[in-house]
Structure formats: structure tokens, C-alpha cells
PDB file of C-alpha atoms in Angstrom:
ATOM      1  CA  MET A   1     -21.493 -27.650  -6.737  1.00 38.00           C
ATOM      2  CA  ASN A   2     -22.566 -30.507  -8.988  1.00 43.00           C
ATOM      3  CA  GLY A   3     -19.699 -32.804  -8.009  1.00 41.00           C
ATOM      4  CA  VAL A   4     -18.198 -32.858 -11.525  1.00 41.00           C
ATOM      5  CA  VAL A   5     -14.406 -32.653 -11.427  1.00 41.00           C
ATOM      6  CA  ASP A   6     -12.529 -30.757 -14.124  1.00 48.00           C
ATOM      7  CA  GLN A   7      -9.900 -33.305 -15.121  1.00 43.00           C
ATOM      8  CA  ASN A   8      -7.763 -30.613 -16.743  1.00 49.00           C
ATOM      9  CA  ALA A   9      -7.810 -28.255 -13.757  1.00 51.00           C
ATOM     10  CA  SER A  10      -4.767 -29.784 -12.103  1.00 53.00           C
ATOM     11  CA  ASP A  11      -2.779 -29.694 -15.353  1.00 64.00           C
ATOM     12  CA  ARG A  12      -3.416 -26.122 -16.444  1.00 72.00           C
ATOM     13  CA  PRO A  13      -0.994 -23.381 -15.386  1.00 85.00           C
ATOM     14  CA  ARG A  14      -2.375 -21.142 -12.666  1.00 97.00           C
ATOM     15  CA  ALA A  15      -2.405 -17.386 -13.105  1.00 98.00           C
ATOM     16  CA  ALA A  16      -2.390 -14.617 -10.506  1.00 98.00           C
ATOM     17  CA  VAL A  17      -3.127 -10.904 -10.528  1.00 98.00           C
ATOM     18  CA  VAL A  18      -1.145  -8.938  -7.944  1.00 98.00           C
ATOM     19  CA  THR A  19      -2.418  -5.390  -7.548  1.00 98.00           C
ATOM     20  CA  GLY A  20       0.198  -2.993  -6.292  1.00 97.00           C
ATOM     21  CA  GLY A  21       2.775  -5.400  -7.673  1.00 97.00           C
ATOM     22  CA  SER A  22       5.336  -2.627  -8.102  1.00 94.00           C
ATOM     23  CA  GLY A  23       5.469  -2.047  -4.326  1.00 93.00           C
ATOM     24  CA  GLY A  24       7.628  -3.699  -1.682  1.00 94.00           C
ATOM     25  CA  ILE A  25       5.067  -6.219  -0.465  1.00 97.00           C
ATOM     26  CA  GLY A  26       3.385  -6.553  -3.862  1.00 97.00           C
ATOM     27  CA  GLY A  27       6.690  -7.268  -5.569  1.00 97.00           C
ATOM     28  CA  ALA A  28       7.555  -9.924  -3.003  1.00 98.00           C
ATOM     29  CA  VAL A  29       4.122 -11.495  -3.481  1.00 98.00           C
ATOM     30  CA  ALA A  30       4.604 -11.554  -7.261  1.00 98.00           C
ATOM     31  CA  HIS A  31       7.976 -13.289  -6.871  1.00 98.00           C
ATOM     32  CA  ARG A  32       6.592 -15.806  -4.377  1.00 98.00           C
ATOM     33  CA  LEU A  33       3.575 -16.770  -6.484  1.00 98.00           C
ATOM     34  CA  ALA A  34       5.774 -17.053  -9.564  1.00 98.00           C
ATOM     35  CA  ALA A  35       8.033 -19.405  -7.592  1.00 98.00           C
ATOM     36  CA  GLU A  36       4.943 -21.597  -7.139  1.00 97.00           C
ATOM     37  CA  GLY A  37       4.677 -21.847 -10.917  1.00 97.00           C
ATOM     38  CA  MET A  38       1.977 -19.229 -11.422  1.00 98.00           C
ATOM     39  CA  ALA A  39       1.977 -16.772 -14.294  1.00 98.00           C
ATOM     40  CA  VAL A  40       1.761 -13.360 -12.662  1.00 98.00           C
ATOM     41  CA  VAL A  41       0.227 -10.054 -13.689  1.00 98.00           C
ATOM     42  CA  VAL A  42       2.207  -7.324 -11.931  1.00 98.00           C
ATOM     43  CA  HIS A  43      -0.265  -4.472 -11.668  1.00 98.00           C
ATOM     44  CA  TYR A  44       0.872  -0.897 -11.205  1.00 98.00           C
ATOM     45  CA  ALA A  45      -0.705   2.535 -11.070  1.00 96.00           C
ATOM     46  CA  GLY A  46       2.212   4.955 -11.307  1.00 89.00           C
ATOM     47  CA  GLY A  47       5.298   2.794 -10.880  1.00 88.00           C
ATOM     48  CA  ALA A  48       5.799   1.418 -14.383  1.00 96.00           C
ATOM     49  CA  ALA A  49       9.583   1.153 -14.066  1.00 97.00           C
ATOM     50  CA  LYS A  50       9.330  -0.672 -10.745  1.00 96.00           C
ATOM     51  CA  ALA A  51       6.708  -3.052 -12.146  1.00 97.00           C
ATOM     52  CA  GLU A  52       8.888  -3.825 -15.158  1.00 98.00           C
ATOM     53  CA  ALA A  53      11.814  -4.473 -12.812  1.00 98.00           C
ATOM     54  CA  VAL A  54       9.696  -7.027 -10.950  1.00 98.00           C
ATOM     55  CA  VAL A  55       8.740  -8.671 -14.249  1.00 98.00           C
ATOM     56  CA  GLU A  56      12.381  -8.820 -15.357  1.00 98.00           C
ATOM     57  CA  SER A  57      13.408 -10.365 -12.031  1.00 98.00           C
ATOM     58  CA  VAL A  58      10.632 -12.965 -12.190  1.00 98.00           C
ATOM     59  CA  THR A  59      11.440 -13.939 -15.774  1.00 98.00           C
ATOM     60  CA  ALA A  60      15.173 -14.060 -15.030  1.00 98.00           C
ATOM     61  CA  ALA A  61      14.361 -16.664 -12.374  1.00 97.00           C
ATOM     62  CA  GLY A  62      12.459 -18.741 -14.941  1.00 97.00           C
ATOM     63  CA  GLY A  63       8.963 -17.471 -14.164  1.00 97.00           C
ATOM     64  CA  THR A  64       6.273 -15.867 -16.284  1.00 98.00           C
ATOM     65  CA  ALA A  65       5.095 -12.327 -15.620  1.00 98.00           C
ATOM     66  CA  VAL A  66       3.710  -9.257 -17.336  1.00 98.00           C
ATOM     67  CA  ALA A  67       3.210  -5.695 -16.086  1.00 98.00           C
ATOM     68  CA  LEU A  68      -0.187  -4.086 -16.668  1.00 98.00           C
ATOM     69  CA  PRO A  69      -1.442  -0.652 -15.579  1.00 98.00           C
ATOM     70  CA  GLY A  70      -4.712   0.448 -14.039  1.00 98.00           C
ATOM     71  CA  ASP A  71      -6.410   2.526 -11.376  1.00 98.00           C
ATOM     72  CA  VAL A  72      -7.820   0.033  -8.865  1.00 98.00           C
ATOM     73  CA  ALA A  73     -10.713   2.379  -8.127  1.00 98.00           C
ATOM     74  CA  GLU A  74     -11.845   2.569 -11.766  1.00 98.00           C
ATOM     75  CA  PRO A  75     -13.953  -0.423 -12.877  1.00 98.00           C
ATOM     76  CA  ALA A  76     -13.290   0.128 -16.585  1.00 98.00           C
ATOM     77  CA  GLU A  77      -9.524   0.148 -16.133  1.00 98.00           C
ATOM     78  CA  MET A  78      -9.469  -2.920 -13.920  1.00 98.00           C
ATOM     79  CA  THR A  79     -11.876  -4.736 -16.230  1.00 98.00           C
ATOM     80  CA  ARG A  80      -9.392  -4.166 -19.055  1.00 98.00           C
ATOM     81  CA  LEU A  81      -6.617  -5.568 -16.865  1.00 98.00           C
ATOM     82  CA  PHE A  82      -8.640  -8.689 -15.991  1.00 98.00           C
ATOM     83  CA  ASP A  83      -9.588  -9.105 -19.660  1.00 98.00           C
ATOM     84  CA  ALA A  84      -5.934  -8.894 -20.669  1.00 98.00           C
ATOM     85  CA  ALA A  85      -4.932 -11.407 -17.996  1.00 98.00           C
ATOM     86  CA  GLU A  86      -7.588 -13.880 -19.136  1.00 98.00           C
ATOM     87  CA  GLU A  87      -6.656 -13.452 -22.784  1.00 97.00           C
ATOM     88  CA  ARG A  88      -2.971 -13.967 -22.079  1.00 97.00           C
ATOM     89  CA  PHE A  89      -3.174 -16.785 -19.530  1.00 97.00           C
ATOM     90  CA  GLY A  90      -6.565 -18.387 -20.185  1.00 97.00           C
ATOM     91  CA  GLY A  91      -8.074 -17.444 -16.844  1.00 98.00           C
ATOM     92  CA  ILE A  92      -7.333 -16.133 -13.359  1.00 98.00           C
ATOM     93  CA  ASP A  93      -6.879 -18.322 -10.297  1.00 98.00           C
ATOM     94  CA  VAL A  94      -5.495 -15.956  -7.650  1.00 98.00           C
ATOM     95  CA  VAL A  95      -5.996 -12.272  -6.935  1.00 98.00           C
ATOM     96  CA  ALA A  96      -3.671 -10.766  -4.326  1.00 98.00           C
ATOM     97  CA  ASN A  97      -4.954  -7.265  -3.729  1.00 98.00           C
ATOM     98  CA  THR A  98      -1.968  -5.527  -2.120  1.00 98.00           C
ATOM     99  CA  ALA A  99      -2.632  -2.041  -3.539  1.00 97.00           C
ATOM    100  CA  GLY A 100      -3.216   0.566  -0.870  1.00 95.00           C
ATOM    101  CA  ILE A 101      -2.029   3.872   0.569  1.00 94.00           C
ATOM    102  CA  MET A 102      -1.396   4.989   4.153  1.00 93.00           C
ATOM    103  CA  LEU A 103      -1.679   8.652   5.141  1.00 94.00           C
ATOM    104  CA  LEU A 104      -1.325   9.437   8.825  1.00 93.00           C
ATOM    105  CA  ALA A 105      -2.631  12.221  11.053  1.00 96.00           C
ATOM    106  CA  PRO A 106      -4.662  12.532  14.264  1.00 97.00           C
ATOM    107  CA  LEU A 107      -8.339  12.140  13.470  1.00 96.00           C
ATOM    108  CA  ALA A 108      -9.103  15.651  14.695  1.00 97.00           C
ATOM    109  CA  GLU A 109      -6.524  17.098  12.295  1.00 97.00           C
ATOM    110  CA  MET A 110      -6.901  14.940   9.168  1.00 98.00           C
ATOM    111  CA  ASP A 111      -8.525  16.828   6.318  1.00 97.00           C
ATOM    112  CA  LEU A 112     -11.279  15.175   4.344  1.00 98.00           C
ATOM    113  CA  ASP A 113      -9.328  15.228   1.093  1.00 98.00           C
ATOM    114  CA  THR A 114      -6.665  13.035   2.713  1.00 97.00           C
ATOM    115  CA  PHE A 115      -9.268  10.656   4.089  1.00 98.00           C
ATOM    116  CA  ASP A 116     -11.070  10.561   0.745  1.00 98.00           C
ATOM    117  CA  ARG A 117      -7.814   9.669  -1.056  1.00 97.00           C
ATOM    118  CA  MET A 118      -7.298   6.681   1.235  1.00 97.00           C
ATOM    119  CA  HIS A 119     -10.939   5.676   0.993  1.00 98.00           C
ATOM    120  CA  ARG A 120     -10.796   5.768  -2.803  1.00 98.00           C
ATOM    121  CA  VAL A 121      -7.819   3.439  -3.055  1.00 98.00           C
ATOM    122  CA  ASN A 122      -8.226   1.236   0.004  1.00 98.00           C
ATOM    123  CA  VAL A 123     -12.010   0.830   0.129  1.00 98.00           C
ATOM    124  CA  ARG A 124     -13.352   1.598  -3.350  1.00 98.00           C
ATOM    125  CA  GLY A 125     -10.289  -0.032  -4.933  1.00 98.00           C
ATOM    126  CA  THR A 126     -10.746  -3.171  -2.842  1.00 98.00           C
ATOM    127  CA  PHE A 127     -14.445  -3.220  -3.727  1.00 98.00           C
ATOM    128  CA  VAL A 128     -13.755  -2.934  -7.479  1.00 98.00           C
ATOM    129  CA  VAL A 129     -11.045  -5.607  -7.490  1.00 98.00           C
ATOM    130  CA  SER A 130     -13.000  -7.934  -5.188  1.00 98.00           C
ATOM    131  CA  GLN A 131     -16.085  -7.647  -7.377  1.00 98.00           C
ATOM    132  CA  LEU A 132     -14.104  -8.558 -10.483  1.00 98.00           C
ATOM    133  CA  ALA A 133     -12.391 -11.416  -8.644  1.00 98.00           C
ATOM    134  CA  ALA A 134     -15.763 -12.750  -7.483  1.00 98.00           C
ATOM    135  CA  ARG A 135     -16.978 -12.800 -11.067  1.00 98.00           C
ATOM    136  CA  ARG A 136     -13.792 -14.018 -12.767  1.00 98.00           C
ATOM    137  CA  LEU A 137     -11.849 -16.386 -10.499  1.00 98.00           C
ATOM    138  CA  ARG A 138     -11.885 -19.990 -11.660  1.00 98.00           C
ATOM    139  CA  PRO A 139     -13.007 -22.791  -9.310  1.00 98.00           C
ATOM    140  CA  GLY A 140     -10.217 -23.549  -6.888  1.00 98.00           C
ATOM    141  CA  GLY A 141      -9.298 -19.861  -6.860  1.00 98.00           C
ATOM    142  CA  ALA A 142      -8.390 -17.501  -4.056  1.00 98.00           C
ATOM    143  CA  LEU A 143      -8.848 -13.808  -3.363  1.00 99.00           C
ATOM    144  CA  ILE A 144      -6.484 -12.333  -0.784  1.00 98.00           C
ATOM    145  CA  ASN A 145      -7.201  -8.758   0.268  1.00 98.00           C
ATOM    146  CA  PHE A 146      -5.010  -6.652   2.544  1.00 98.00           C
ATOM    147  CA  SER A 147      -5.901  -5.254   5.940  1.00 98.00           C
ATOM    148  CA  THR A 148      -3.502  -4.135   8.678  1.00 96.00           C
ATOM    149  CA  SER A 149      -2.616  -5.124  12.233  1.00 95.00           C
ATOM    150  CA  VAL A 150      -3.326  -1.513  13.221  1.00 94.00           C
ATOM    151  CA  THR A 151      -6.989  -2.506  13.470  1.00 95.00           C
ATOM    152  CA  ARG A 152      -5.901  -4.321  16.662  1.00 93.00           C
ATOM    153  CA  LEU A 153      -3.076  -2.054  17.785  1.00 91.00           C
ATOM    154  CA  GLN A 154      -5.262   1.080  17.723  1.00 89.00           C
ATOM    155  CA  GLN A 155      -2.280   3.421  17.513  1.00 90.00           C
ATOM    156  CA  PRO A 156      -2.756   7.206  17.530  1.00 93.00           C
ATOM    157  CA  ASN A 157      -2.536   8.890  14.094  1.00 94.00           C
ATOM    158  CA  TYR A 158      -3.745   5.727  12.318  1.00 93.00           C
ATOM    159  CA  GLY A 159      -7.496   6.293  12.761  1.00 97.00           C
ATOM    160  CA  GLY A 160      -8.318   7.228   9.174  1.00 97.00           C
ATOM    161  CA  TYR A 161      -6.137   4.484   7.735  1.00 96.00           C
ATOM    162  CA  ALA A 162      -7.421   1.821  10.118  1.00 97.00           C
ATOM    163  CA  ALA A 163     -10.992   2.823   9.280  1.00 98.00           C
ATOM    164  CA  THR A 164     -10.409   2.023   5.604  1.00 98.00           C
ATOM    165  CA  LYS A 165      -8.917  -1.342   6.505  1.00 98.00           C
ATOM    166  CA  GLY A 166     -11.813  -2.146   8.820  1.00 98.00           C
ATOM    167  CA  ALA A 167     -14.027  -1.722   5.764  1.00 98.00           C
ATOM    168  CA  VAL A 168     -11.748  -4.069   3.803  1.00 98.00           C
ATOM    169  CA  GLU A 169     -12.131  -6.731   6.492  1.00 98.00           C
ATOM    170  CA  ALA A 170     -15.928  -6.401   6.484  1.00 98.00           C
ATOM    171  CA  MET A 171     -16.134  -6.765   2.700  1.00 98.00           C
ATOM    172  CA  THR A 172     -13.733  -9.704   2.706  1.00 98.00           C
ATOM    173  CA  LEU A 173     -15.504 -11.709   5.390  1.00 98.00           C
ATOM    174  CA  ILE A 174     -18.941 -11.185   3.881  1.00 98.00           C
ATOM    175  CA  LEU A 175     -17.819 -11.934   0.324  1.00 98.00           C
ATOM    176  CA  ALA A 176     -16.451 -15.281   1.487  1.00 98.00           C
ATOM    177  CA  ARG A 177     -19.993 -16.255   2.536  1.00 98.00           C
ATOM    178  CA  GLU A 178     -21.564 -14.856  -0.621  1.00 98.00           C
ATOM    179  CA  LEU A 179     -19.399 -17.078  -2.838  1.00 98.00           C
ATOM    180  CA  ARG A 180     -20.866 -20.288  -1.425  1.00 98.00           C
ATOM    181  CA  GLY A 181     -20.727 -23.069  -3.999  1.00 98.00           C
ATOM    182  CA  LYS A 182     -18.110 -21.430  -6.236  1.00 98.00           C
ATOM    183  CA  ASP A 183     -15.044 -23.142  -4.704  1.00 98.00           C
ATOM    184  CA  VAL A 184     -13.302 -19.798  -4.220  1.00 98.00           C
ATOM    185  CA  THR A 185     -11.736 -18.742  -0.926  1.00 98.00           C
ATOM    186  CA  VAL A 186     -11.700 -15.130   0.270  1.00 98.00           C
ATOM    187  CA  ASN A 187      -9.353 -14.016   3.039  1.00 98.00           C
ATOM    188  CA  ALA A 188      -7.346 -11.015   4.146  1.00 98.00           C
ATOM    189  CA  VAL A 189      -3.753 -10.695   5.320  1.00 98.00           C
ATOM    190  CA  ALA A 190      -3.114  -8.083   8.021  1.00 97.00           C
ATOM    191  CA  PRO A 191       0.600  -7.253   8.162  1.00 96.00           C
ATOM    192  CA  GLY A 192       2.284  -5.673  11.133  1.00 94.00           C
ATOM    193  CA  PRO A 193       5.228  -3.262  10.773  1.00 93.00           C
ATOM    194  CA  THR A 194       7.094  -4.397   7.662  1.00 95.00           C
ATOM    195  CA  ALA A 195      10.465  -3.191   6.417  1.00 92.00           C
ATOM    196  CA  THR A 196       9.438  -1.627   3.148  1.00 90.00           C
ATOM    197  CA  PRO A 197      10.782   1.680   1.805  1.00 84.00           C
ATOM    198  CA  LEU A 198       7.361   3.232   2.425  1.00 78.00           C
ATOM    199  CA  PHE A 199       7.404   2.187   6.090  1.00 83.00           C
ATOM    200  CA  LEU A 200      11.012   3.189   6.732  1.00 86.00           C
ATOM    201  CA  GLU A 201      10.770   6.578   5.023  1.00 82.00           C
ATOM    202  CA  GLY A 202      11.070   9.467   7.463  1.00 81.00           C
ATOM    203  CA  LYS A 203      11.684   7.287  10.535  1.00 86.00           C
ATOM    204  CA  SER A 204      14.820   7.539  12.638  1.00 91.00           C
ATOM    205  CA  GLU A 205      16.878   4.447  13.390  1.00 91.00           C
ATOM    206  CA  GLU A 206      15.849   4.791  17.024  1.00 92.00           C
ATOM    207  CA  LEU A 207      12.163   4.797  16.152  1.00 90.00           C
ATOM    208  CA  VAL A 208      12.530   1.819  13.814  1.00 92.00           C
ATOM    209  CA  ALA A 209      14.385  -0.094  16.530  1.00 93.00           C
ATOM    210  CA  ARG A 210      11.669   0.723  19.067  1.00 91.00           C
ATOM    211  CA  ILE A 211       8.931  -0.467  16.725  1.00 90.00           C
ATOM    212  CA  ALA A 212      10.866  -3.649  15.927  1.00 92.00           C
ATOM    213  CA  SER A 213      11.355  -4.440  19.625  1.00 93.00           C
ATOM    214  CA  ALA A 214       7.591  -4.408  20.223  1.00 90.00           C
ATOM    215  CA  ALA A 215       7.224  -7.818  18.587  1.00 92.00           C
ATOM    216  CA  PRO A 216       8.157 -10.887  20.661  1.00 95.00           C
ATOM    217  CA  LEU A 217      10.427 -11.894  17.773  1.00 94.00           C
ATOM    218  CA  GLU A 218      12.148  -8.498  18.137  1.00 93.00           C
ATOM    219  CA  ARG A 219      12.332  -7.565  14.481  1.00 95.00           C
ATOM    220  CA  LEU A 220      10.305  -5.981  11.741  1.00 95.00           C
ATOM    221  CA  GLY A 221       8.519  -8.173   9.270  1.00 94.00           C
ATOM    222  CA  THR A 222       9.912  -8.447   5.762  1.00 96.00           C
ATOM    223  CA  PRO A 223       7.987  -8.312   2.501  1.00 97.00           C
ATOM    224  CA  GLU A 224       8.936 -11.983   2.075  1.00 98.00           C
ATOM    225  CA  ASP A 225       7.254 -12.828   5.398  1.00 97.00           C
ATOM    226  CA  ILE A 226       4.020 -11.347   4.129  1.00 98.00           C
ATOM    227  CA  ALA A 227       4.408 -13.029   0.748  1.00 98.00           C
ATOM    228  CA  GLU A 228       4.642 -16.415   2.497  1.00 98.00           C
ATOM    229  CA  ALA A 229       1.258 -15.791   4.129  1.00 98.00           C
ATOM    230  CA  VAL A 230      -0.244 -14.935   0.740  1.00 98.00           C
ATOM    231  CA  ALA A 231       1.287 -18.005  -0.889  1.00 98.00           C
ATOM    232  CA  PHE A 232      -0.179 -20.196   1.858  1.00 98.00           C
ATOM    233  CA  LEU A 233      -3.673 -18.811   1.350  1.00 98.00           C
ATOM    234  CA  ALA A 234      -3.309 -19.059  -2.439  1.00 98.00           C
ATOM    235  CA  GLY A 235      -1.996 -22.620  -2.403  1.00 97.00           C
ATOM    236  CA  PRO A 236      -3.381 -26.088  -1.660  1.00 97.00           C
ATOM    237  CA  GLY A 237      -2.539 -25.810   2.036  1.00 97.00           C
ATOM    238  CA  GLY A 238      -4.895 -22.882   2.434  1.00 98.00           C
ATOM    239  CA  ARG A 239      -8.011 -24.354   0.856  1.00 98.00           C
ATOM    240  CA  TRP A 240      -9.763 -24.864   4.204  1.00 98.00           C
ATOM    241  CA  ILE A 241      -9.025 -21.299   5.329  1.00 98.00           C
ATOM    242  CA  ASN A 242     -11.915 -19.106   4.231  1.00 98.00           C
ATOM    243  CA  GLY A 243     -13.477 -15.896   5.474  1.00 98.00           C
ATOM    244  CA  GLN A 244     -10.585 -15.140   7.821  1.00 98.00           C
ATOM    245  CA  VAL A 245      -8.121 -12.359   8.592  1.00 98.00           C
ATOM    246  CA  LEU A 246      -4.596 -13.698   8.930  1.00 98.00           C
ATOM    247  CA  PHE A 247      -2.491 -11.431  11.154  1.00 97.00           C
ATOM    248  CA  ALA A 248       1.109 -11.644   9.934  1.00 97.00           C
ATOM    249  CA  ASN A 249       2.899  -9.568  12.539  1.00 95.00           C
ATOM    250  CA  GLY A 250       5.265 -11.691  14.606  1.00 95.00           C
ATOM    251  CA  GLY A 251       2.967 -11.548  17.632  1.00 95.00           C
ATOM    252  CA  ILE A 252       2.871  -7.747  17.923  1.00 91.00           C
ATOM    253  CA  ALA A 253      -0.903  -7.829  18.320  1.00 76.00           C
TER     254      ALA A 253
END
């Protein structure tokens, strides 16, 4: 860094891209960053109606948001999304990369097509978005990728999924070192069990209660809990946190 301070940096509105913004955690992240005064791009792949509902909710609360589509694993599509965000908001300051899929099976029984689907979204998608963020984020910016607390819990049936998130952690921690001198932080949030529709689907009340009781706080996390962790890393209080994995799980691991 040359020590020159951009006098207009503190006055300009900040803008964030939230991949997977139509999902439970992604939607909560979009709302939370908008509450901090950021203009938010709510990215979606197949959930256009859900993304538009997030945008409507954000704008109804006085925020600024727009829904934009794209396949996180396709560089051309995500480049168009980043271009549109820069054109609309003048630049990008935060990328919260919540997009991901979780498909479960014992390692010995998981077919390669299932593993490849997760790898494409969780690993290739994170690579594509992280690469664009590294090139596009303005000084003072933050990239927040998403891992999982399963990398510590090592639960049966989660091997393929945890493997993709281990790759996300490796990319995140190394990218933080590669961006030396750019004044951009790179971290990952690793949620524990979180009460989203995707998590709750197909689980009995008994199973959900058993999972919730595993945490010392004796409850599931909420999407808002995870969004608070993202907002911390994206805000001024998180500027000295860099190259880390923040486990947001209530002490479950």
C-alpha cells in the first residue's frame, strides 16, 4: 500500500453481493447487510421468486437491493453479475458467498454424480466467486466464504459434503495471504446446525430436538445468528480478522 487515503471512501455507499441470497441463510445475510446501509445484490440460481421476495422485504424496510441470476460455477455468468453490480452501485465492497448444496450418503454408497454435483457448486462455485471477488473488491472490502462445522464434527454420511467444505477452507485461507497489500479480508463462516427449511426437511421433531440439545446453548442456530457473524466480518469490527474460519455453532464443536 502506498499510504494514500481515499477521502471519499468513507462517504460512498457500500455494496454487497450475496450468492445464494434466495436461501434461508443467504436471505438473512442480505437483510443484515442491508440493515448496515449496504446496497445488496441478491443472487439466485433457480429461486427467482424467493430472491424477489427478499428484495421486496429489504426495500420495504428502507434498504436497497436487486435480484440477479447466475450459475456460481460458470465464470461468464458470474462475471455478468459482478459487472451489473458494479454498473448499478459503482463498485463492490463485500461478497458473502453463501451458495452451496448438501447431499448426504455414506462415502461407500455415494455415487460420483452426487459428489460431482456438490463439488461443482461448493468447490468450483467458490473458486469462481472468490476469483472474481479477489479481482473486483474495493480496498476495505471483505470476502466471506462458507464452510461447515461438520469439518470438525466428522459425522457419518457427511463425508462427501465435508470434503467440499474442506476445499473451501483451504482456498479461503490461502487467498487471504495472496491478497497482501490490497486491504481486503478473506474469511469463512462455518455454521453448525441451523434452522433453515433445507435443514429441517425430512427430519422428525425428535431428531431435531436431539440435534439441538447437542449444543451447550441447547438450541439450533438461526439464519440470523449466522448473518450476525457475516456482518461482523464485513464491518469495521472485523477488519483485523483475516484468513480465519469462524465457527458459528453455539459451541457444538
